[in-house]
CSV table of C-alpha atoms in Angstrom, one decimal:
chain,number,residue,atom,x,y,z
A,1,MET,CA,336.2,42.7,30.8
A,2,THR,CA,337.0,41.8,34.4
A,3,GLN,CA,337.2,38.3,35.8
A,4,GLU,CA,334.1,39.0,37.8
A,5,HIS,CA,332.1,39.5,34.6
A,6,GLN,CA,333.7,36.7,32.7
A,7,GLU,CA,332.6,34.0,35.1
A,8,HIS,CA,329.2,32.5,34.2
A,9,VAL,CA,326.5,32.7,36.9
A,10,GLU,CA,325.5,29.3,38.0
A,11,ASP,CA,323.1,30.3,40.9
A,12,TRP,CA,321.6,33.8,40.9
A,13,ALA,CA,320.6,33.4,44.5
A,14,SER,CA,324.2,33.2,45.7
A,15,ASP,CA,326.2,34.7,42.8
A,16,TYR,CA,324.1,37.2,40.9
A,17,ASP,CA,325.7,39.6,38.4
A,18,ILE,CA,323.6,42.6,37.5
A,19,PHE,CA,326.1,43.5,34.8
A,20,ASP,CA,325.6,40.2,33.0
A,21,PRO,CA,324.4,41.0,29.4
A,22,SER,CA,321.6,38.5,29.6
A,23,TYR,CA,320.3,40.0,32.9
A,24,ILE,CA,320.5,43.5,31.5
A,25,ALA,CA,318.5,42.5,28.4
A,26,ALA,CA,315.9,40.5,30.3
A,27,PRO,CA,316.0,40.2,34.1
A,28,TYR,CA,312.4,39.1,34.6
A,29,LYS,CA,312.9,35.4,34.9
A,30,VAL,CA,315.7,36.0,37.4
A,31,TRP,CA,313.4,38.1,39.5
A,32,ASP,CA,310.6,35.6,39.3
A,33,ASP,CA,313.0,32.8,40.5
A,34,LEU,CA,314.5,34.9,43.3
A,35,GLN,CA,311.1,36.1,44.6
A,36,GLN,CA,310.0,32.5,45.0
A,37,ARG,CA,313.3,30.8,46.0
A,38,CYS,CA,315.5,33.4,47.7
A,39,PRO,CA,313.9,36.8,48.2
A,40,VAL,CA,317.2,38.3,49.5
A,41,ALA,CA,320.0,37.2,47.3
A,42,HIS,CA,323.7,37.7,47.8
A,43,THR,CA,326.8,37.9,45.6
A,44,SER,CA,330.5,38.4,46.1
A,45,ARG,CA,330.9,40.1,42.7
A,46,TRP,CA,331.7,43.8,42.4
A,47,GLY,CA,332.6,44.2,46.0
A,48,GLY,CA,329.8,42.1,47.3
A,49,SER,CA,326.1,43.0,47.9
A,50,TRP,CA,322.7,41.8,49.0
A,51,MET,CA,319.7,42.1,46.6
A,52,PRO,CA,316.1,42.0,47.9
A,53,THR,CA,313.6,41.5,45.2
A,54,ARG,CA,310.2,41.5,46.9
A,55,TYR,CA,308.1,44.6,47.2
A,56,GLU,CA,307.6,44.4,50.9
A,57,ASP,CA,311.4,44.1,51.6
A,58,LEU,CA,312.3,47.0,49.3
A,59,PHE,CA,309.6,49.1,51.0
A,60,SER,CA,310.8,48.2,54.5
A,61,ILE,CA,314.5,48.7,53.8
A,62,ALA,CA,313.9,52.0,52.0
A,63,LYS,CA,312.1,53.4,55.1
A,64,ASP,CA,314.6,52.0,57.6
A,65,VAL,CA,317.2,54.9,57.6
A,66,GLU,CA,318.4,53.8,61.0
A,67,HIS,CA,320.0,50.7,59.7
A,68,PHE,CA,320.5,51.5,56.0
A,69,SER,CA,322.5,54.6,55.0
A,70,SER,CA,322.4,56.4,51.6
A,71,LEU,CA,325.9,57.8,51.8
A,72,ASP,CA,327.0,55.4,49.0
A,73,ILE,CA,324.3,54.7,46.4
A,74,GLY,CA,326.5,53.1,43.8
A,75,VAL,CA,325.6,49.5,42.9
A,76,ALA,CA,329.2,48.3,42.7
A,77,SER,CA,332.4,48.9,44.4
A,78,VAL,CA,335.0,50.0,41.8
A,79,ASP,CA,338.4,51.4,42.3
A,80,PRO,CA,339.0,54.1,39.6
A,81,GLY,CA,342.6,54.5,40.5
A,82,GLY,CA,344.5,57.7,40.4
A,83,ALA,CA,344.3,60.7,42.7
A,84,PRO,CA,340.9,61.5,44.4
A,85,VAL,CA,339.1,64.4,42.8
A,86,TYR,CA,336.3,66.6,44.2
A,87,ASN,CA,336.1,64.4,47.3
A,88,ASP,CA,334.4,67.1,49.3
A,89,VAL,CA,331.4,67.4,46.9
A,90,ARG,CA,328.2,66.3,48.6
A,91,ILE,CA,325.7,64.7,46.2
A,92,ALA,CA,322.7,65.7,48.2
A,93,PRO,CA,319.9,64.8,48.9
A,94,ILE,CA,320.2,61.5,47.1
A,95,ALA,CA,323.5,60.4,48.7
A,96,SER,CA,323.0,61.8,52.1
A,97,ASP,CA,321.3,61.0,55.4
A,98,PRO,CA,319.3,63.2,57.8
A,99,PRO,CA,319.8,65.9,58.8
A,100,GLU,CA,321.6,67.0,55.6
A,101,HIS,CA,319.1,65.1,53.5
A,102,THR,CA,316.2,66.8,55.1
A,103,TRP,CA,317.1,70.4,54.4
A,104,THR,CA,318.6,69.8,50.9
A,105,ARG,CA,315.5,68.0,49.8
A,106,ALA,CA,313.3,70.7,51.1
A,107,LEU,CA,315.4,73.2,49.2
A,108,LEU,CA,314.8,71.4,45.9
A,109,LEU,CA,311.1,70.5,46.3
A,110,PRO,CA,309.6,73.9,45.4
A,111,ARG,CA,311.3,73.8,42.0
A,112,PHE,CA,309.8,70.4,41.1
A,113,THR,CA,306.1,70.8,42.1
A,114,LEU,CA,303.5,70.3,39.4
A,115,SER,CA,303.0,74.0,39.1
A,116,ALA,CA,306.7,74.7,38.9
A,117,ILE,CA,307.4,72.3,36.0
A,118,GLU,CA,304.4,73.6,33.9
A,119,ARG,CA,306.8,76.1,32.4
A,120,TYR,CA,308.8,73.3,30.8
A,121,GLU,CA,305.9,71.4,29.2
A,122,SER,CA,305.4,73.7,26.2
A,123,PRO,CA,309.2,73.7,25.3
A,124,THR,CA,309.3,70.0,25.8
A,125,ARG,CA,306.4,69.6,23.4
A,126,ASP,CA,308.1,71.8,20.8
A,127,LEU,CA,311.3,69.8,21.2
A,128,CYS,CA,309.5,66.5,20.6
A,129,ARG,CA,307.8,67.9,17.5
A,130,SER,CA,311.1,69.2,16.2
A,131,LEU,CA,312.9,65.9,16.7
A,132,ILE,CA,310.1,64.0,14.9
A,133,ASP,CA,310.4,66.5,12.0
A,134,GLY,CA,313.9,65.4,11.6
A,135,PHE,CA,313.2,61.8,10.7
A,136,ILE,CA,309.4,61.4,9.9
A,137,GLU,CA,310.0,61.6,6.2
A,138,THR,CA,312.5,58.8,6.2
A,139,GLY,CA,310.1,56.1,7.4
A,140,ARG,CA,312.5,54.9,10.1
A,141,ALA,CA,314.2,56.1,13.2
A,142,ASP,CA,316.0,54.9,16.3
A,143,ALA,CA,313.3,55.7,18.9
A,144,ALA,CA,316.0,55.6,21.7
A,145,SER,CA,319.0,57.5,20.3
A,146,GLU,CA,317.2,59.8,18.0
A,147,TYR,CA,314.2,60.6,20.2
A,148,ALA,CA,314.1,59.4,23.8
A,149,GLN,CA,317.8,60.2,24.5
A,150,GLN,CA,317.5,63.7,23.0
A,151,ILE,CA,314.7,64.9,25.3
A,152,PRO,CA,315.9,64.9,28.9
A,153,PRO,CA,319.3,66.5,28.2
A,154,ARG,CA,317.7,69.5,26.6
A,155,VAL,CA,315.0,69.8,29.3
A,156,ILE,CA,317.7,69.7,32.0
A,157,ALA,CA,319.8,72.3,30.1
A,158,ASP,CA,316.8,74.6,30.0
A,159,MET,CA,316.2,74.0,33.7
A,160,LEU,CA,319.9,74.7,34.7
A,161,GLY,CA,320.0,77.7,32.3
A,162,VAL,CA,322.9,76.4,30.1
A,163,PRO,CA,323.0,76.4,26.3
A,164,GLU,CA,321.0,73.6,24.6
A,165,GLU,CA,324.2,72.9,22.6
A,166,MET,CA,325.6,71.4,25.8
A,167,SER,CA,323.1,68.5,25.6
A,168,ASP,CA,325.4,66.3,23.6
A,169,GLN,CA,328.2,66.9,26.1
A,170,PHE,CA,325.8,66.1,28.9
A,171,VAL,CA,324.9,62.8,27.2
A,172,ASP,CA,328.6,61.8,27.0
A,173,TRP,CA,329.2,62.7,30.7
A,174,VAL,CA,326.1,60.8,31.9
A,175,ARG,CA,327.0,57.7,29.9
A,176,SER,CA,330.6,57.8,31.1
A,177,ALA,CA,329.5,58.2,34.8
A,178,LEU,CA,326.8,55.5,34.7
A,179,GLU,CA,326.9,53.2,31.7
A,180,PHE,CA,330.7,52.9,31.3
A,181,ALA,CA,331.9,53.2,34.9
A,182,ILE,CA,332.3,49.5,35.4
A,183,LYS,CA,334.3,48.8,32.2
A,184,ASP,CA,336.2,52.1,32.2
A,185,PRO,CA,336.5,53.6,35.7
A,186,ALA,CA,339.1,56.1,34.5
A,187,ARG,CA,336.6,57.5,32.0
A,188,ALA,CA,334.0,57.9,34.8
A,189,VAL,CA,336.5,59.8,36.9
A,190,GLN,CA,337.4,62.1,34.0
A,191,ALA,CA,333.7,62.7,33.4
A,192,ARG,CA,333.2,63.6,37.0
A,193,VAL,CA,336.1,66.1,36.8
A,194,GLU,CA,334.6,67.7,33.7
A,195,VAL,CA,331.1,67.9,35.1
A,196,PHE,CA,332.2,69.5,38.3
A,197,THR,CA,334.5,71.9,36.5
A,198,TYR,CA,331.8,73.0,34.1
A,199,LEU,CA,329.2,73.4,36.8
A,200,GLN,CA,331.6,75.3,39.0
A,201,SER,CA,332.1,77.8,36.2
A,202,CYS,CA,328.3,78.2,35.8
A,203,MET,CA,328.0,78.8,39.6
A,204,ASN,CA,330.7,81.4,39.5
A,205,ASP,CA,328.9,83.2,36.7
A,206,ARG,CA,325.5,83.1,38.4
A,207,ARG,CA,327.0,84.7,41.5
A,208,GLU,CA,327.8,87.8,39.4
A,209,HIS,CA,325.0,87.5,36.9
A,210,PRO,CA,322.0,85.7,38.4
A,211,ARG,CA,319.2,84.5,36.1
A,212,ASP,CA,315.9,82.7,36.4
A,213,ASP,CA,317.4,79.2,36.5
A,214,LEU,CA,318.0,76.5,38.9
A,215,ILE,CA,321.8,77.2,39.3
A,216,SER,CA,321.1,80.8,40.2
A,217,TYR,CA,318.4,79.6,42.7
A,218,LEU,CA,320.8,77.3,44.5
A,219,VAL,CA,323.8,79.6,44.4
A,220,HIS,CA,321.8,82.4,46.1
A,221,ALA,CA,319.7,80.2,48.4
A,222,GLU,CA,319.9,80.5,52.1
A,223,VAL,CA,319.1,78.0,54.9
A,224,ASP,CA,318.8,79.3,58.4
A,225,GLY,CA,320.1,82.7,57.2
A,226,LYS,CA,323.3,81.2,55.7
A,227,ARG,CA,324.2,80.5,52.1
A,228,VAL,CA,324.3,76.9,51.1
A,229,PRO,CA,327.9,75.6,51.2
A,230,GLU,CA,329.5,75.5,47.7
A,231,ASN,CA,330.3,71.8,47.8
A,232,ILE,CA,326.7,71.0,48.4
A,233,VAL,CA,325.4,73.3,45.6
A,234,LEU,CA,327.9,71.7,43.2
A,235,GLY,CA,326.8,68.3,44.2
A,236,MET,CA,323.1,69.1,43.9
A,237,THR,CA,323.5,70.6,40.4
A,238,ALA,CA,325.6,67.6,39.3
A,239,LEU,CA,322.9,65.3,40.7
A,240,LEU,CA,320.2,67.0,38.6
A,241,LEU,CA,322.4,66.7,35.5
A,242,VAL,CA,323.2,63.0,35.9
A,243,ALA,CA,320.1,61.7,37.6
A,244,GLY,CA,317.7,63.7,35.6
A,245,ILE,CA,318.9,62.5,32.2
A,246,ASP,CA,319.6,58.7,32.0
A,247,THR,CA,316.7,57.7,34.2
A,248,THR,CA,314.1,59.6,32.1
A,249,TRP,CA,315.5,58.7,28.7
A,250,SER,CA,315.6,55.0,29.8
A,251,SER,CA,311.9,55.2,30.8
A,252,ILE,CA,310.9,56.8,27.5
A,253,GLY,CA,313.0,54.4,25.5
A,254,SER,CA,311.5,51.4,27.3
A,255,ALA,CA,308.0,52.7,26.6
A,256,MET,CA,308.8,53.2,23.0
A,257,LEU,CA,310.1,49.7,22.7
A,258,HIS,CA,306.9,48.4,24.4
A,259,LEU,CA,304.6,50.3,22.0
A,260,ALA,CA,306.7,49.1,19.0
A,261,THR,CA,306.2,45.5,20.0
A,262,HIS,CA,302.7,45.6,21.5
A,263,PRO,CA,300.4,47.0,18.7
A,264,ALA,CA,297.2,46.5,20.8
A,265,ASP,CA,298.5,48.9,23.5
A,266,ARG,CA,299.7,51.4,20.9
A,267,GLU,CA,296.4,51.3,19.0
A,268,ARG,CA,294.4,51.8,22.2
A,269,LEU,CA,296.4,54.8,23.2
A,270,VAL,CA,295.9,56.3,19.8
A,271,ARG,CA,292.1,55.7,20.1
A,272,GLU,CA,291.9,56.7,23.8
A,273,PRO,CA,294.6,59.4,24.5
A,274,GLU,CA,293.0,60.2,27.8
A,275,LEU,CA,294.5,56.9,29.0
A,276,MET,CA,298.0,58.3,28.6
A,277,PRO,CA,298.6,59.3,32.3
A,278,THR,CA,297.5,55.8,33.5
A,279,ALA,CA,299.6,54.1,30.8
A,280,VAL,CA,302.6,56.1,31.8
A,281,GLU,CA,302.3,54.9,35.4
A,282,GLU,CA,302.1,51.3,34.2
A,283,LEU,CA,305.0,51.6,31.9
A,284,LEU,CA,307.0,53.1,34.7
A,285,ARG,CA,306.1,50.1,36.9
A,286,ALA,CA,306.8,47.5,34.3
A,287,TYR,CA,310.1,49.0,33.0
A,288,SER,CA,311.4,50.8,36.1
A,289,PRO,CA,315.0,51.8,35.2
A,290,VAL,CA,316.7,52.6,38.5
A,291,THR,CA,318.5,50.4,41.1
A,292,MET,CA,320.0,52.3,44.0
A,293,ALA,CA,322.1,51.0,46.9
A,294,ARG,CA,322.1,51.4,50.6
A,295,VAL,CA,325.0,50.7,53.0
A,296,VAL,CA,324.4,48.8,56.3
A,297,ARG,CA,325.2,51.1,59.2
A,298,GLU,CA,325.7,48.4,61.8
A,299,ASP,CA,325.4,44.6,61.9
A,300,VAL,CA,321.8,43.6,61.5
A,301,ASP,CA,319.8,40.5,61.0
A,302,TYR,CA,317.3,41.0,58.2
A,303,GLN,CA,314.9,38.2,57.5
A,304,GLY,CA,317.5,35.7,58.7
A,305,HIS,CA,320.3,37.2,56.7
A,306,ALA,CA,323.3,38.4,58.7
A,307,MET,CA,324.1,41.7,57.1
A,308,ARG,CA,327.4,43.3,58.3
A,309,ALA,CA,328.3,46.9,58.8
A,310,GLY,CA,329.5,48.3,55.5
A,311,ASP,CA,327.6,45.7,53.4
A,312,ARG,CA,326.0,47.0,50.2
A,313,VAL,CA,322.3,46.4,49.6
A,314,LEU,CA,320.9,46.8,46.1
A,315,MET,CA,317.5,48.4,46.1
A,316,SER,CA,316.0,46.7,43.0
A,317,PHE,CA,312.9,48.8,42.6
A,318,PRO,CA,312.4,47.3,39.2
A,319,ALA,CA,312.1,43.8,40.7
A,320,ALA,CA,309.8,45.0,43.4
A,321,ASN,CA,307.5,46.4,40.8
A,322,ARG,CA,307.2,43.0,39.2
A,323,ASP,CA,306.3,41.2,42.5
A,324,PRO,CA,303.2,39.1,42.0
A,325,ALA,CA,302.5,39.3,45.7
A,326,LYS,CA,301.8,43.0,45.3
A,327,PHE,CA,300.6,43.3,41.7
A,328,GLU,CA,298.0,41.2,40.0
A,329,ASP,CA,299.4,39.9,36.7
A,330,ALA,CA,302.7,41.5,37.6
A,331,ASP,CA,304.4,40.3,34.5
A,332,GLN,CA,301.8,41.8,32.2
A,333,VAL,CA,301.6,45.5,31.0
A,334,ILE,CA,298.0,46.6,31.6
A,335,ILE,CA,297.8,50.2,30.4
A,336,ASP,CA,294.6,50.9,32.2
A,337,ARG,CA,295.7,49.3,35.5
A,338,ALA,CA,293.5,51.0,38.1
A,339,LYS,CA,295.5,50.2,41.3
A,340,ASN,CA,299.2,50.8,40.8
A,341,PRO,CA,301.3,51.6,43.9
A,342,HIS,CA,304.6,51.2,42.1
A,343,ILE,CA,307.9,52.4,43.5
A,344,ALA,CA,309.7,53.3,40.3
A,345,PHE,CA,310.7,56.6,41.9
A,346,GLY,CA,311.7,54.9,45.1
A,347,VAL,CA,309.9,55.2,48.4
A,348,GLY,CA,310.5,56.8,51.8
A,349,ILE,CA,312.6,59.9,52.4
A,350,HIS,CA,314.6,59.4,49.2
A,351,ARG,CA,311.7,59.2,46.8
A,352,CYS,CA,312.7,61.0,43.6
A,353,VAL,CA,312.4,64.7,43.8
A,354,GLY,CA,312.1,65.0,40.0
A,355,SER,CA,309.2,62.5,39.6
A,356,ASN,CA,306.8,65.2,38.3
A,357,LEU,CA,309.3,66.3,35.7
A,358,ALA,CA,310.0,62.8,34.5
A,359,ARG,CA,306.3,62.0,34.2
A,360,MET,CA,305.7,65.2,32.2
A,361,GLU,CA,308.6,64.4,29.8
A,362,MET,CA,307.4,60.8,29.3
A,363,ARG,CA,303.8,61.8,28.8
A,364,VAL,CA,304.6,64.5,26.3
A,365,ALA,CA,307.1,62.4,24.4
A,366,LEU,CA,304.7,59.5,23.9
A,367,THR,CA,301.7,61.8,23.2
A,368,GLU,CA,303.6,63.7,20.5
A,369,TRP,CA,305.0,60.6,18.9
A,370,LEU,CA,301.7,58.9,18.6
A,371,ALA,CA,300.0,62.0,17.3
A,372,ARG,CA,302.5,62.1,14.4
A,373,ILE,CA,303.4,58.4,14.0
A,374,PRO,CA,300.5,56.4,15.2
A,375,GLU,CA,301.7,53.2,13.5
A,376,PHE,CA,305.2,51.9,13.9
A,377,ARG,CA,307.0,48.6,14.5
A,378,LEU,CA,310.3,47.3,15.5
A,379,ASP,CA,312.9,46.8,12.8
A,380,GLU,CA,313.8,43.3,13.5
A,381,THR,CA,316.9,43.4,11.2
A,382,ILE,CA,318.7,45.6,13.7
A,383,GLU,CA,319.5,44.6,17.2
A,384,VAL,CA,317.9,46.3,20.2
A,385,THR,CA,320.8,47.1,22.6
A,386,TRP,CA,320.6,47.8,26.4
A,387,ALA,CA,322.6,49.4,29.1
A,388,GLY,CA,322.2,48.3,32.7
A,389,GLY,CA,323.6,48.4,36.3
A,390,GLN,CA,322.6,51.5,38.1
A,391,VAL,CA,320.1,52.5,35.4
A,392,ARG,CA,318.6,50.0,32.9
A,393,GLY,CA,317.2,51.0,29.6
A,394,PRO,CA,317.5,50.5,25.8
A,395,ARG,CA,320.2,52.3,24.0
A,396,SER,CA,318.9,51.4,20.5
A,397,VAL,CA,315.2,50.9,19.5
A,398,PRO,CA,315.1,50.8,15.7
A,399,VAL,CA,311.6,51.3,14.3
A,400,LEU,CA,309.9,51.5,11.0
A,401,PHE,CA,306.7,53.4,10.1
A,402,PRO,CA,304.6,54.2,7.1
């Protein structure tokens, strides 16, 4: 553990640590305090950064691409050591600015419309039922590791056109790249090399043997009459692999934890399944998993804070979605909340391309679980564990059921 992480946080306004275990497990009081006392906090930890927590500030900064760049979206500055690898890969559109962002996003959008993802709903439903079959007779399960974390890797494997058996490897790569990157940067680098190497082999295969999958689509796509550069195709496929897995399983896992600990909400969803789409939006708001970063392009004064060129700004969408100035009873989960302009998927030009897919996976996962296991509760003899930083979500949600 680094010295940055060992030192206790005395004042979250001037010395926050988003990797502090207490913050990862329950950041809500910190957000409440900052929103009232210091809406734009600062820290020198992890390379230094600013962290706005109010909805209006997150919304404003996300839309200000003139002053805030997305070329580096990592929430911490970490030196992995060793020789640089795959430095020319472009993780577009999420880690790019216009004009590259504009055409790469436009390239992906047709594959993530509501109609385009319909083809994945039935297989996702079958997958959820199969997973439940595996533990329903035991009367217990880990709703995170045995359920939530098993769904997105297999859906993404289907979308990319790679064997479902790769899903466990995907999980290891994603956790290495996101969850363990701070504690073990070398592991993150190795995962990066392995991801790119594997996807490069898939791209080479699709050039010769195209299929009806996303890799084939990107490899053979043209923009302005020219094939998309290989380093951008590689980055886009890697983005779908990494960003499409941890974010969604964290949202599903948080929702499962909520339902395990809030029987009234669970019972109402069982009685009124038509509420599920609205409930999904509220659970996304209340337990938003993703914090992205922006980099200040040039010196700028923001709300009296002198931000310098190169400074990192943490886009805490989860905090914004708990802002009482924007949401009535912001700290309460109201599964029939009628007005819910949450920004769990971001806002502005970088709003998540895969939001329709994530919503579908979450809706199907909760619906199928409640259909088979309408009554369940948290097993309080086993600890709920969390991962945090770039993506926050439960890693273990032990539950018991009749």
